[in-house]
Coordinates of C-alpha atoms in Angstrom, one line a residue:
Chain H
M17 CA 83.9 91.9 117.3
K18 CA 82.7 93.2 113.9
M19 CA 80.7 95.9 115.6
L20 CA 83.7 96.9 117.8
M21 CA 85.8 97.2 114.6
I22 CA 83.1 99.3 112.9
L23 CA 82.9 101.5 115.9
A24 CA 86.6 101.9 116.2
W25 CA 87.1 102.6 112.5
R26 CA 84.3 105.2 112.3
N27 CA 85.5 106.9 115.5
L28 CA 88.8 107.2 113.8
W29 CA 87.3 109.3 111.1
R30 CA 85.1 111.5 113.2
N31 CA 87.8 114.1 113.2
K32 CA 89.5 113.5 109.8
R33 CA 92.1 116.2 110.1
R34 CA 93.3 115.1 113.5
T35 CA 93.5 111.5 112.4
I36 CA 95.3 112.4 109.2
I37 CA 97.9 114.5 111.2
T38 CA 98.5 111.7 113.6
V39 CA 98.8 109.1 110.8
A40 CA 101.1 111.5 109.0
S41 CA 103.4 111.8 112.0
V42 CA 103.7 108.1 112.2
F43 CA 104.1 107.8 108.5
F44 CA 107.0 110.3 108.3
A45 CA 108.7 108.8 111.4
V46 CA 108.5 105.3 110.0
L47 CA 109.7 106.4 106.6
L48 CA 112.6 108.2 108.2
A49 CA 113.4 105.4 110.6
I50 CA 113.4 102.7 107.9
C51 CA 115.6 104.8 105.5
S52 CA 118.0 105.7 108.3
E53 CA 118.2 102.1 109.5
S54 CA 118.5 100.7 106.0
F55 CA 121.2 103.2 105.1
Q56 CA 123.3 102.4 108.1
R57 CA 122.8 98.6 107.9
G58 CA 123.4 98.7 104.1
S59 CA 126.8 100.5 104.6
Y60 CA 127.9 98.0 107.2
E61 CA 126.7 95.0 105.2
M62 CA 128.8 96.3 102.3
M63 CA 131.8 96.8 104.5
I64 CA 131.4 93.4 106.1
D65 CA 130.8 91.8 102.7
N66 CA 134.0 93.4 101.3
M67 CA 136.1 92.3 104.2
V68 CA 134.7 88.8 104.3
K69 CA 135.2 88.3 100.6
Y70 CA 138.6 89.9 100.2
S71 CA 140.1 89.0 103.5
T72 CA 138.6 86.9 106.2
G73 CA 136.1 84.5 104.6
Y74 CA 133.2 83.3 106.8
L75 CA 135.3 80.8 108.6
K76 CA 139.1 80.4 108.8
V77 CA 141.3 77.6 110.0
Q78 CA 144.7 78.8 111.3
D79 CA 147.5 77.7 113.3
V80 CA 146.6 78.2 117.0
M81 CA 149.2 81.0 117.3
Y82 CA 148.6 82.8 114.1
H83 CA 145.7 85.1 115.1
D84 CA 147.7 86.6 117.9
E85 CA 151.0 86.5 116.2
P86 CA 150.6 86.6 112.4
S87 CA 153.8 85.2 111.0
I88 CA 154.8 82.6 108.4
D89 CA 156.4 80.8 111.4
N90 CA 152.9 80.3 112.7
S91 CA 151.5 78.7 109.6
L92 CA 149.7 75.4 109.6
L93 CA 150.6 72.2 107.7
Y94 CA 148.0 71.5 105.1
D95 CA 148.7 67.8 104.9
D96 CA 146.6 64.6 104.5
A97 CA 145.7 64.6 108.2
L98 CA 144.1 68.0 108.1
Q99 CA 142.3 67.3 104.8
S100 CA 140.9 64.0 106.3
A101 CA 139.8 65.9 109.4
L102 CA 137.7 68.3 107.2
K103 CA 136.2 65.5 105.1
P104 CA 133.2 64.9 107.4
Y105 CA 132.0 68.4 106.9
A106 CA 132.3 68.4 103.1
E107 CA 128.6 68.5 102.6
S108 CA 128.3 71.8 104.4
I109 CA 131.3 73.3 102.8
D110 CA 131.0 75.0 99.4
Y111 CA 134.7 75.3 98.8
L112 CA 138.1 76.0 100.5
V113 CA 140.4 78.9 99.8
P114 CA 144.0 78.0 100.9
R115 CA 146.3 81.0 101.4
I116 CA 149.8 81.8 102.5
Q117 CA 150.5 85.4 103.1
G118 CA 153.2 87.5 104.5
F119 CA 154.8 90.9 104.0
T120 CA 157.5 91.4 101.4
L121 CA 159.6 94.1 100.0
V122 CA 159.0 94.5 96.3
A123 CA 161.2 96.6 94.1
N124 CA 162.0 97.4 90.5
D125 CA 164.8 99.5 89.2
E126 CA 163.1 102.7 90.3
T127 CA 161.6 102.1 93.7
T128 CA 161.0 99.7 96.6
R129 CA 157.8 99.3 98.5
G130 CA 156.4 97.1 101.3
A131 CA 153.4 94.9 100.2
L132 CA 151.2 92.1 101.3
L133 CA 152.0 89.0 99.3
I134 CA 149.1 86.6 99.1
G135 CA 149.8 83.1 97.8
M136 CA 146.6 81.7 96.6
N137 CA 144.9 79.0 94.5
P138 CA 143.8 80.9 91.4
D139 CA 140.9 78.5 90.8
S140 CA 139.3 78.7 94.2
E141 CA 139.9 82.5 94.4
V142 CA 137.7 82.8 91.3
Q143 CA 134.8 81.6 93.5
F144 CA 135.9 83.7 96.5
N145 CA 136.3 87.1 95.0
D146 CA 136.3 89.0 91.8
F147 CA 140.0 89.4 91.2
R148 CA 139.7 87.8 87.7
E149 CA 136.9 90.1 86.7
N150 CA 138.9 93.1 87.8
I151 CA 142.0 92.5 85.8
V152 CA 142.8 95.9 84.3
A153 CA 145.9 94.8 82.3
G154 CA 147.4 91.5 81.4
D155 CA 145.9 88.1 82.4
Y156 CA 144.7 86.3 85.5
L157 CA 147.0 83.7 87.1
E158 CA 147.1 80.0 86.5
S159 CA 148.2 77.5 89.2
G160 CA 151.5 76.6 87.6
D161 CA 152.6 80.2 86.9
Q162 CA 155.8 81.6 88.3
S163 CA 154.5 85.2 87.9
V164 CA 152.4 87.6 89.9
L165 CA 149.4 89.9 89.8
I166 CA 149.9 93.3 91.3
S167 CA 147.2 95.6 92.5
S168 CA 146.6 98.7 90.4
G169 CA 147.5 101.1 93.2
L170 CA 150.9 99.3 93.7
A171 CA 151.5 99.3 90.0
R172 CA 151.1 103.1 89.9
V173 CA 153.5 103.5 92.9
L174 CA 156.1 101.2 91.3
N175 CA 155.3 102.5 87.8
A176 CA 155.2 98.9 86.8
E177 CA 153.6 97.4 83.8
V178 CA 152.6 93.9 82.6
G179 CA 155.8 92.1 81.6
D180 CA 158.1 93.9 84.1
T181 CA 160.0 91.8 86.4
L182 CA 159.9 92.6 90.1
V183 CA 162.3 91.7 92.9
F184 CA 160.9 90.2 96.1
I185 CA 162.7 90.0 99.4
S186 CA 161.2 88.8 102.6
Q187 CA 161.7 86.4 105.5
G188 CA 160.6 82.8 104.9
F189 CA 159.5 80.0 107.2
Q190 CA 161.6 79.7 110.4
G191 CA 164.0 82.5 109.5
A192 CA 164.9 81.3 106.0
S193 CA 165.6 84.1 103.6
A194 CA 163.1 84.6 100.9
A195 CA 164.0 86.2 97.6
G196 CA 162.9 85.9 94.0
L197 CA 162.3 87.5 90.7
F198 CA 158.8 87.4 89.4
P199 CA 157.4 88.9 86.2
V200 CA 154.1 90.8 86.3
K201 CA 151.4 88.8 84.5
G202 CA 148.6 91.2 85.2
I203 CA 147.4 94.2 87.1
V204 CA 144.2 93.8 89.2
R205 CA 142.0 96.5 90.7
I206 CA 141.0 95.5 94.2
R207 CA 137.8 97.1 95.4
V208 CA 139.1 97.8 98.9
P209 CA 141.3 100.8 98.3
E210 CA 143.7 100.1 101.2
M211 CA 144.4 96.7 99.7
D212 CA 144.6 98.1 96.2
R213 CA 147.6 100.2 97.3
A214 CA 149.9 97.3 98.3
T215 CA 148.8 93.8 97.3
I216 CA 150.6 91.1 95.3
L217 CA 148.9 87.9 94.3
M218 CA 151.0 84.8 93.5
P219 CA 150.0 81.2 92.8
L220 CA 150.1 79.1 96.0
A221 CA 152.9 76.8 95.0
A222 CA 155.1 79.7 93.9
A223 CA 154.4 81.5 97.2
Q224 CA 155.2 78.4 99.3
W225 CA 158.4 78.1 97.4
F226 CA 159.2 81.7 97.9
F227 CA 158.6 81.6 101.7
Q228 CA 160.2 78.1 101.8
A229 CA 157.1 76.8 103.4
D230 CA 156.1 73.7 101.4
E231 CA 152.5 72.5 102.2
R232 CA 152.1 75.3 104.7
L233 CA 149.3 77.8 104.8
T234 CA 148.7 80.8 107.0
S235 CA 145.0 80.3 106.6
L236 CA 142.5 78.0 105.2
I237 CA 139.3 79.9 104.4
V238 CA 136.2 77.8 104.6
M239 CA 133.2 79.0 102.7
P240 CA 130.0 77.3 103.8
N241 CA 127.2 76.4 101.5
N242 CA 124.9 78.6 103.6
P243 CA 126.7 81.6 105.2
A244 CA 123.9 81.7 107.8
D245 CA 125.1 78.3 108.8
T246 CA 128.6 79.5 109.7
E247 CA 128.2 79.2 113.5
R248 CA 126.8 75.7 113.4
L249 CA 129.5 74.6 111.0
A250 CA 132.2 76.2 113.1
N251 CA 131.0 74.4 116.2
A252 CA 130.9 71.1 114.4
M253 CA 134.3 71.5 112.9
A254 CA 135.8 72.6 116.2
K255 CA 135.1 69.1 117.5
G256 CA 137.0 67.5 114.7
L257 CA 140.1 69.7 114.8
D258 CA 142.9 69.3 117.4
A259 CA 142.6 72.5 119.5
E260 CA 146.2 72.2 120.4
W261 CA 147.3 72.9 116.9
F262 CA 144.4 74.6 115.1
R263 CA 142.2 77.5 115.8
L264 CA 138.8 78.1 114.1
L265 CA 137.7 81.7 113.7
T266 CA 134.3 82.9 112.4
W267 CA 134.0 86.2 110.5
K268 CA 132.6 87.7 113.7
E269 CA 135.7 86.9 115.6
L270 CA 137.9 88.0 112.7
L271 CA 136.1 91.3 112.5
A272 CA 135.6 91.7 116.2
D273 CA 137.2 95.2 116.4
F274 CA 135.2 96.4 113.4
L275 CA 132.0 95.0 114.8
K276 CA 132.6 96.8 118.1
L277 CA 133.0 100.0 116.2
M278 CA 129.9 99.3 114.2
A279 CA 127.9 98.5 117.4
F280 CA 128.9 101.9 118.8
D281 CA 127.8 103.6 115.7
V282 CA 124.5 101.6 115.6
A283 CA 123.9 102.7 119.2
A284 CA 124.4 106.4 118.2
N285 CA 121.8 105.9 115.4
K286 CA 119.5 104.3 117.9
V287 CA 119.5 107.5 119.9
F288 CA 118.3 109.3 116.8
L289 CA 115.6 106.6 116.3
Y290 CA 114.6 106.9 120.0
I291 CA 114.0 110.6 119.5
L292 CA 111.8 109.7 116.5
Y293 CA 109.9 107.1 118.5
M294 CA 109.4 109.7 121.3
I295 CA 107.9 112.1 118.7
I296 CA 105.6 109.3 117.5
A297 CA 104.6 108.4 121.0
F298 CA 103.8 111.9 122.0
G299 CA 101.9 112.5 118.7
I300 CA 99.7 109.5 119.3
Y301 CA 99.3 110.3 123.0
G302 CA 98.2 113.9 122.2
T303 CA 95.6 112.6 119.9
V304 CA 94.4 110.0 122.4
L305 CA 94.2 112.6 125.2
T306 CA 92.1 114.9 123.1
M307 CA 89.9 112.0 121.9
M308 CA 89.3 110.8 125.5
V309 CA 88.4 114.3 126.8
E310 CA 86.0 114.9 123.9
R311 CA 84.3 111.6 124.4
T312 CA 84.1 111.2 128.1
K313 CA 80.4 111.8 128.3
E314 CA 79.7 109.5 125.3
L315 CA 81.8 106.7 126.8
A316 CA 80.0 107.0 130.1
M317 CA 76.7 106.8 128.2
I318 CA 77.8 103.7 126.3
I319 CA 78.6 102.0 129.6
S320 CA 75.3 103.2 131.0
V321 CA 73.3 101.5 128.3
G322 CA 75.1 98.2 128.8
M323 CA 78.4 98.0 127.1
K324 CA 81.0 96.3 129.2
R325 CA 84.1 98.3 130.1
S326 CA 86.3 95.6 128.6
Q327 CA 84.5 95.9 125.2
L328 CA 84.8 99.7 125.3
A329 CA 88.5 99.3 126.1
V330 CA 88.9 97.0 123.2
V331 CA 87.3 99.7 120.9
C332 CA 89.8 102.2 122.2
V333 CA 92.8 99.9 121.7
I334 CA 91.6 99.0 118.1
E335 CA 91.4 102.7 117.4
M336 CA 95.0 103.2 118.5
V337 CA 96.2 100.1 116.6
L338 CA 94.3 101.1 113.4
M339 CA 95.7 104.6 113.5
T340 CA 99.2 103.4 114.1
L341 CA 99.0 100.6 111.5
L342 CA 97.8 103.0 108.9
G343 CA 100.9 105.2 109.5
V344 CA 103.2 102.2 109.7
I345 CA 102.0 100.5 106.6
A346 CA 101.9 103.7 104.6
G347 CA 105.4 104.6 105.9
A348 CA 106.8 101.1 105.0
L349 CA 105.2 101.2 101.6
A350 CA 106.6 104.6 100.9
A351 CA 110.1 103.6 102.2
F352 CA 110.2 100.4 100.0
P353 CA 110.8 102.1 96.6
V354 CA 113.4 104.5 98.2
V355 CA 115.3 101.7 99.8
Y356 CA 115.0 99.5 96.7
Y357 CA 116.4 102.3 94.5
F358 CA 119.3 103.1 96.7
H359 CA 120.0 99.4 97.2
H360 CA 120.6 99.0 93.5
N361 CA 122.0 102.5 92.9
P362 CA 124.1 103.2 96.0
I363 CA 124.9 106.8 96.8
Q364 CA 128.3 107.6 95.4
L365 CA 130.3 109.6 97.9
S366 CA 132.7 112.3 96.7
G367 CA 135.1 114.9 98.2
E368 CA 136.3 114.7 101.7
L369 CA 133.8 112.1 102.8
A370 CA 134.9 109.8 100.0
N371 CA 138.6 110.2 101.0
V372 CA 137.8 109.3 104.6
M373 CA 136.1 106.1 103.4
I374 CA 139.0 105.3 101.1
D375 CA 141.4 105.9 104.0
Y376 CA 139.5 103.4 106.1
G377 CA 139.8 100.9 103.3
F378 CA 136.2 101.0 102.1
E379 CA 134.6 101.7 98.7
P380 CA 133.1 105.2 98.8
V381 CA 129.6 104.1 98.2
M382 CA 126.6 103.9 100.5
P383 CA 124.1 101.2 99.5
F384 CA 120.8 100.7 101.4
S385 CA 120.0 97.4 102.9
M386 CA 116.9 95.5 101.7
S387 CA 116.9 93.4 104.8
A388 CA 113.3 92.7 105.9
I389 CA 114.4 93.4 109.5
N390 CA 114.6 97.1 108.7
F391 CA 110.9 97.1 108.0
L392 CA 109.8 94.7 110.6
S393 CA 111.7 96.3 113.4
Q394 CA 109.9 99.6 112.8
V395 CA 106.5 97.9 112.6
Y396 CA 107.4 96.2 115.9
V397 CA 108.6 99.2 117.7
V398 CA 105.8 101.5 116.6
S399 CA 103.2 98.8 117.4
V400 CA 104.7 98.5 120.9
I401 CA 104.4 102.3 121.3
S402 CA 100.8 102.2 120.1
L403 CA 100.0 99.5 122.7
L404 CA 101.8 101.4 125.4
V405 CA 99.8 104.6 124.6
S406 CA 96.6 102.5 124.6
I407 CA 97.1 102.0 128.3
Y408 CA 95.8 105.5 128.9
P409 CA 92.3 105.1 127.3
V410 CA 92.0 101.6 128.8
Y411 CA 92.8 103.1 132.2
K412 CA 90.3 105.9 131.6
V413 CA 87.6 103.5 130.6
Y414 CA 88.1 101.3 133.6
S415 CA 88.4 104.1 136.1
M416 CA 85.5 106.2 134.7
K417 CA 82.8 107.1 137.1
V418 CA 79.7 106.8 134.9
V419 CA 77.4 109.3 136.7
E420 CA 80.0 112.0 137.1
S421 CA 81.3 111.6 133.6
S422 CA 77.8 111.7 132.1
K423 CA 77.3 115.2 133.6
L424 CA 80.2 116.7 131.7
Chain U
M12 CA 50.0 93.8 140.0
T13 CA 53.6 92.8 139.5
K14 CA 56.1 95.1 141.2
V15 CA 58.8 96.0 138.8
I16 CA 60.8 98.4 141.0
R17 CA 61.1 98.6 144.7
T18 CA 63.4 100.7 146.8
E19 CA 63.9 100.4 150.6
N20 CA 65.1 103.3 152.6
L21 CA 67.3 104.6 149.8
T22 CA 69.7 107.3 150.9
K23 CA 72.5 109.0 149.1
V24 CA 75.0 111.4 150.7
Y25 CA 77.6 113.2 148.6
N26 CA 80.8 114.0 150.4
H27 CA 82.4 116.0 147.6
T28 CA 82.1 119.3 149.5
V29 CA 83.0 120.3 153.0
V30 CA 79.3 120.0 154.0
P31 CA 77.8 116.6 153.1
V32 CA 74.9 116.8 150.7
H33 CA 72.0 114.6 151.4
A34 CA 70.6 114.0 147.9
L35 CA 68.2 111.2 149.0
G36 CA 67.0 110.8 152.5
G37 CA 65.3 107.4 152.9
V38 CA 63.1 106.9 149.8
D39 CA 60.7 103.9 149.8
L40 CA 59.1 103.5 146.4
E41 CA 57.3 100.8 144.5
V42 CA 56.5 100.9 140.8
E43 CA 54.2 98.4 139.2
K44 CA 54.3 96.9 135.8
G45 CA 52.8 99.2 133.1
E46 CA 52.9 102.4 135.2
F47 CA 53.6 105.7 133.6
T48 CA 55.2 107.6 136.4
A49 CA 56.6 111.1 136.5
I50 CA 59.0 112.1 139.3
I51 CA 58.8 115.8 139.8
G52 CA 60.4 118.3 142.1
P53 CA 62.6 121.4 142.1
S54 CA 66.2 121.3 141.0
G55 CA 68.3 119.6 143.5
S56 CA 65.4 117.6 145.0
G57 CA 67.1 114.3 144.1
K58 CA 65.1 113.3 140.9
T59 CA 68.2 112.3 138.8
T60 CA 69.9 110.8 141.8
L61 CA 66.9 108.5 142.4
L62 CA 66.8 107.5 138.7
N63 CA 70.6 106.8 138.8
M64 CA 70.1 104.5 141.8
I65 CA 67.2 102.7 140.3
G66 CA 69.1 102.4 137.0
G67 CA 72.2 101.0 138.8
L68 CA 74.4 103.8 137.5
D69 CA 75.2 104.9 141.0
H70 CA 75.5 103.2 144.4
P71 CA 73.3 104.3 147.3
T72 CA 74.9 105.2 150.6
S73 CA 72.4 102.9 152.2
G74 CA 69.2 101.2 151.3
R75 CA 68.4 98.7 148.7
V76 CA 67.0 98.6 145.1
F77 CA 65.1 95.6 143.8
V78 CA 64.2 95.1 140.1
G79 CA 61.7 92.3 140.1
D80 CA 63.1 89.8 142.5
T81 CA 66.7 90.8 142.1
E82 CA 68.4 93.0 144.6
M83 CA 70.3 95.2 142.2
T84 CA 72.3 97.0 144.9
A85 CA 73.9 93.6 145.8
L86 CA 75.2 92.9 142.3
K87 CA 78.9 93.3 141.4
E88 CA 79.9 95.7 138.6
S89 CA 80.1 93.0 135.8
K90 CA 76.8 91.4 136.7
L91 CA 75.2 94.8 137.2
I92 CA 76.1 95.9 133.7
D93 CA 74.7 92.7 132.2
F94 CA 71.6 93.1 134.4
R95 CA 71.1 96.7 133.3
L96 CA 71.6 95.7 129.7
R97 CA 68.8 93.1 129.8
N98 CA 66.3 94.8 132.1
I99 CA 66.5 98.6 131.9
G100 CA 66.2 101.0 129.1
F101 CA 67.6 104.5 129.3
V102 CA 66.5 107.8 127.7
F103 CA 68.8 110.8 128.5
Q104 CA 68.1 114.5 128.3
S105 CA 70.7 115.0 125.6
Y106 CA 69.8 111.9 123.6
N107 CA 73.3 110.5 123.9
L108 CA 73.2 108.4 120.7
I109 CA 76.5 107.0 119.4
P110 CA 77.4 109.6 116.7
V111 CA 79.2 107.2 114.4
L112 CA 76.3 104.8 114.1
T113 CA 73.2 105.3 112.0
A114 CA 69.7 105.4 113.7
K115 CA 69.2 101.7 112.9
E116 CA 72.6 100.7 114.2
N117 CA 72.1 102.7 117.4
I118 CA 69.0 100.6 118.0
S119 CA 70.7 97.4 117.0
F120 CA 73.7 98.2 119.2
I121 CA 71.9 97.2 122.4
M122 CA 70.7 93.9 120.9
L123 CA 74.2 93.3 119.6
L124 CA 75.5 93.6 123.1
Q125 CA 72.9 91.0 124.1
K126 CA 74.2 88.7 121.4
R127 CA 70.9 88.5 119.6
S128 CA 70.7 87.0 116.1
K129 CA 71.2 89.2 113.1
E130 CA 67.7 88.5 111.8
E131 CA 66.1 89.3 115.2
M132 CA 68.1 92.5 115.4
E133 CA 67.1 93.6 112.0
A134 CA 63.4 92.8 112.5
R135 CA 63.3 94.5 115.9
A136 CA 65.1 97.6 114.7
I137 CA 62.8 98.0 111.8
Q138 CA 59.7 97.5 114.0
L139 CA 61.0 100.1 116.5
L140 CA 61.8 102.6 113.8
Q141 CA 58.2 102.2 112.6
E142 CA 56.8 102.7 116.1
V143 CA 58.7 105.9 116.5
G144 CA 58.0 107.0 112.9
L145 CA 61.5 107.1 111.6
T146 CA 61.6 104.3 109.1
D147 CA 62.9 106.7 106.4
K148 CA 65.8 107.8 108.7
A149 CA 67.1 104.3 109.4
D150 CA 70.5 104.9 107.7
V151 CA 71.0 108.5 108.9
R152 CA 73.5 109.3 111.5
P153 CA 72.4 111.3 114.6
Q154 CA 74.0 114.6 113.6
K155 CA 71.7 114.8 110.6
L156 CA 68.6 114.2 112.7
S157 CA 66.6 116.9 114.5
G158 CA 66.6 116.9 118.3
G159 CA 63.1 115.4 118.4
Q160 CA 64.1 112.7 115.9
Q161 CA 67.2 111.9 117.9
Q162 CA 65.2 111.5 121.1
R163 CA 62.8 109.2 119.3
V164 CA 65.7 107.0 118.2
A165 CA 66.9 107.1 121.8
V166 CA 63.4 105.8 122.9
A167 CA 63.6 103.0 120.3
R168 CA 67.1 102.1 121.5
A169 CA 65.8 102.0 125.1
L170 CA 63.1 99.6 124.1
A171 CA 65.3 97.4 121.8
S172 CA 66.3 95.0 124.6
R173 CA 62.6 94.6 125.7
P174 CA 63.5 95.9 129.2
Q175 CA 61.3 95.6 132.3
F176 CA 61.1 99.3 132.4
V177 CA 62.4 102.5 130.9
L178 CA 64.1 105.3 132.8
A179 CA 63.9 108.7 131.2
D180 CA 65.8 111.6 132.7
E181 CA 64.2 114.9 131.5
P182 CA 63.6 113.5 128.0
T183 CA 61.7 116.5 126.7
A184 CA 63.9 119.2 128.2
N185 CA 65.8 119.9 125.0
L186 CA 62.8 119.5 122.6
D187 CA 60.4 122.1 121.0
T188 CA 56.7 121.8 121.8
Q189 CA 55.8 119.8 118.7
S190 CA 58.7 117.3 119.1
A191 CA 57.9 116.9 122.8
F192 CA 54.3 116.1 122.0
N193 CA 55.3 113.6 119.3
L194 CA 57.6 111.9 121.7
L195 CA 55.0 111.8 124.5
D196 CA 52.5 110.4 122.1
I197 CA 54.8 107.6 121.2
M198 CA 55.7 106.8 124.8
Q199 CA 52.1 106.9 125.9
K200 CA 51.1 104.6 123.1
L201 CA 53.9 102.1 124.0
N202 CA 52.8 102.3 127.6
E203 CA 49.2 101.7 126.9
E204 CA 49.5 99.1 124.1
E205 CA 52.6 97.2 125.2
H206 CA 52.4 97.9 128.9
I207 CA 55.9 99.2 129.1
T208 CA 56.7 100.7 132.5
L209 CA 58.0 104.2 132.2
L210 CA 59.6 106.3 134.9
F211 CA 60.4 109.9 134.1
S212 CA 62.1 112.6 136.0
T213 CA 60.8 115.9 134.7
H214 CA 60.0 119.5 135.1
D215 CA 57.9 119.5 132.0
Q216 CA 54.2 120.1 132.6
R217 CA 53.4 118.3 129.3
V218 CA 54.9 115.1 130.7
I219 CA 53.2 115.6 134.0
D220 CA 49.9 115.9 132.3
R221 CA 50.3 112.6 130.6
A222 CA 51.5 110.6 133.6
R223 CA 49.2 108.4 135.5
R224 CA 51.2 108.6 138.6
V225 CA 53.2 111.7 139.9
I226 CA 55.7 111.5 142.7
K227 CA 57.0 114.7 144.1
L228 CA 60.4 114.8 145.6
V229 CA 61.5 117.6 148.0
D230 CA 64.9 117.6 149.6
G231 CA 65.5 114.0 148.7
K232 CA 62.2 112.7 150.2
I233 CA 58.9 111.8 148.7
A234 CA 56.6 114.7 149.5
S235 CA 53.6 113.4 147.6
D236 CA 52.6 110.3 145.5
E237 CA 49.5 110.8 143.4
R238 CA 47.9 108.2 141.2
R239 CA 45.4 109.4 138.6

């Protein structure tokens, strides 16, 4: 085997320029493919992360009707029975985030706006998101407060400041009227721009009082110890919850529409990648073709003197694999610092593109993903291409007519 | 004397063209151990075809080839390659060394295919390099050797596996006079001292003069067979 490796390696450098050009084509294709994949995956990871952290959580327990008909009327009763039903999974659960939310009209003496009112437990929300870190004026909420945090975008619209009192009017549980006056304790900047324009945060007890929905929640977000374990935890919990009353939704179900859109976009990117892969494949194939034509007589002679065709085929395959590996490894090594830099220093979008992002409710930044799969998938695909291209020399070696080929 | 090569009614017909070409027309030949034989004849007389059949590089249309007691024409491809590796040495007109291997590696290559030990390969390669007078070129690649030197390495390679016989197809055709004489001296010495059986196809009078048996082929048939 050592001799086969030596033969393959030296054959590779018989025509340095050709090998370098082929390796370079693989190198640039891999570099481009990794960056493109990492860029796309990074953007989606950020979007999913934002949505999971600010909105859906990894796992959500809701009333069986709420997902299809989100209304306070379809809230669940967070009583001892439900808490007991969740106890067996306590080891897999990091923490729970109880919420009650509904739409409300909020007004001051100047203007009225519609907003999303989220009743939440200030302590568990601290673990769930960064509302407390993003207070831009005033203070964060405490459980017993009868006051609210308003998002910075809404504060601008209402021209409201800390200490102002706002009027809330909505519809409570089972048609009860909901109304109240709440002072603004603080203003919070929410990273998802769409939410930042119209969100009010209120302590859970105060919100339950406001909606006249004691002990009721519209959702109970479950944050697992290991997010990768979400599906397994969901399956286990589903067995312990009465399906007649409760529905368990994973983040994939909660973000189903977004994930479909993402899958479509990923498919479009794949087309671009396939074109790259085609370029790689034809680049390598061109080299192989030339190499085989140049060496036909030599290969015939090697078979003549006693080398088995299988051994010669292995030499040809090793040459292909070495050439490809050189390009792939160099491409991956070159891509790593690029991906690392843009992972920690996301591209800040500006202008029209940034506005589009903001309109869709996302932060206008484009981070790169550091996921190992970005690198490994390229190595895998290019290796498969290399092996496919290797079929040609293997076929040529096995079908070679020694006498005729040695006359060339 | 031991018969190393025997052919029985060997024929070869090429059907590549509209009119079939009868390259060999029933050749019966016996070569004994230690013979230095030259096969001569005009171009197209079937010299190379005969060597290819004896070397197992091509299949006859009919007839049989025996090497020792083995009917080589009955062997399947995989066994034939192995048989060739262990029993036949080849020297080609255009040397055909592996360009990415040094002179010593080219010689060792055959032994490596035979799975010989490293020590044995090393010793045999050095011995053969000495015999062909190229000890100082052991680590040089073929493109940096002259034509004569390359052909001497090719002879050493052919002998590396200690074959029953060596087939040489026009080995001096590309060499200048001095290189040709050097090569023939070496081959003659190996034949006389180590009783290596040599079978040449050639046009070269210098080779014919050294041969102890000369077989003349005309139109694929043996026209004369002269022992000296």
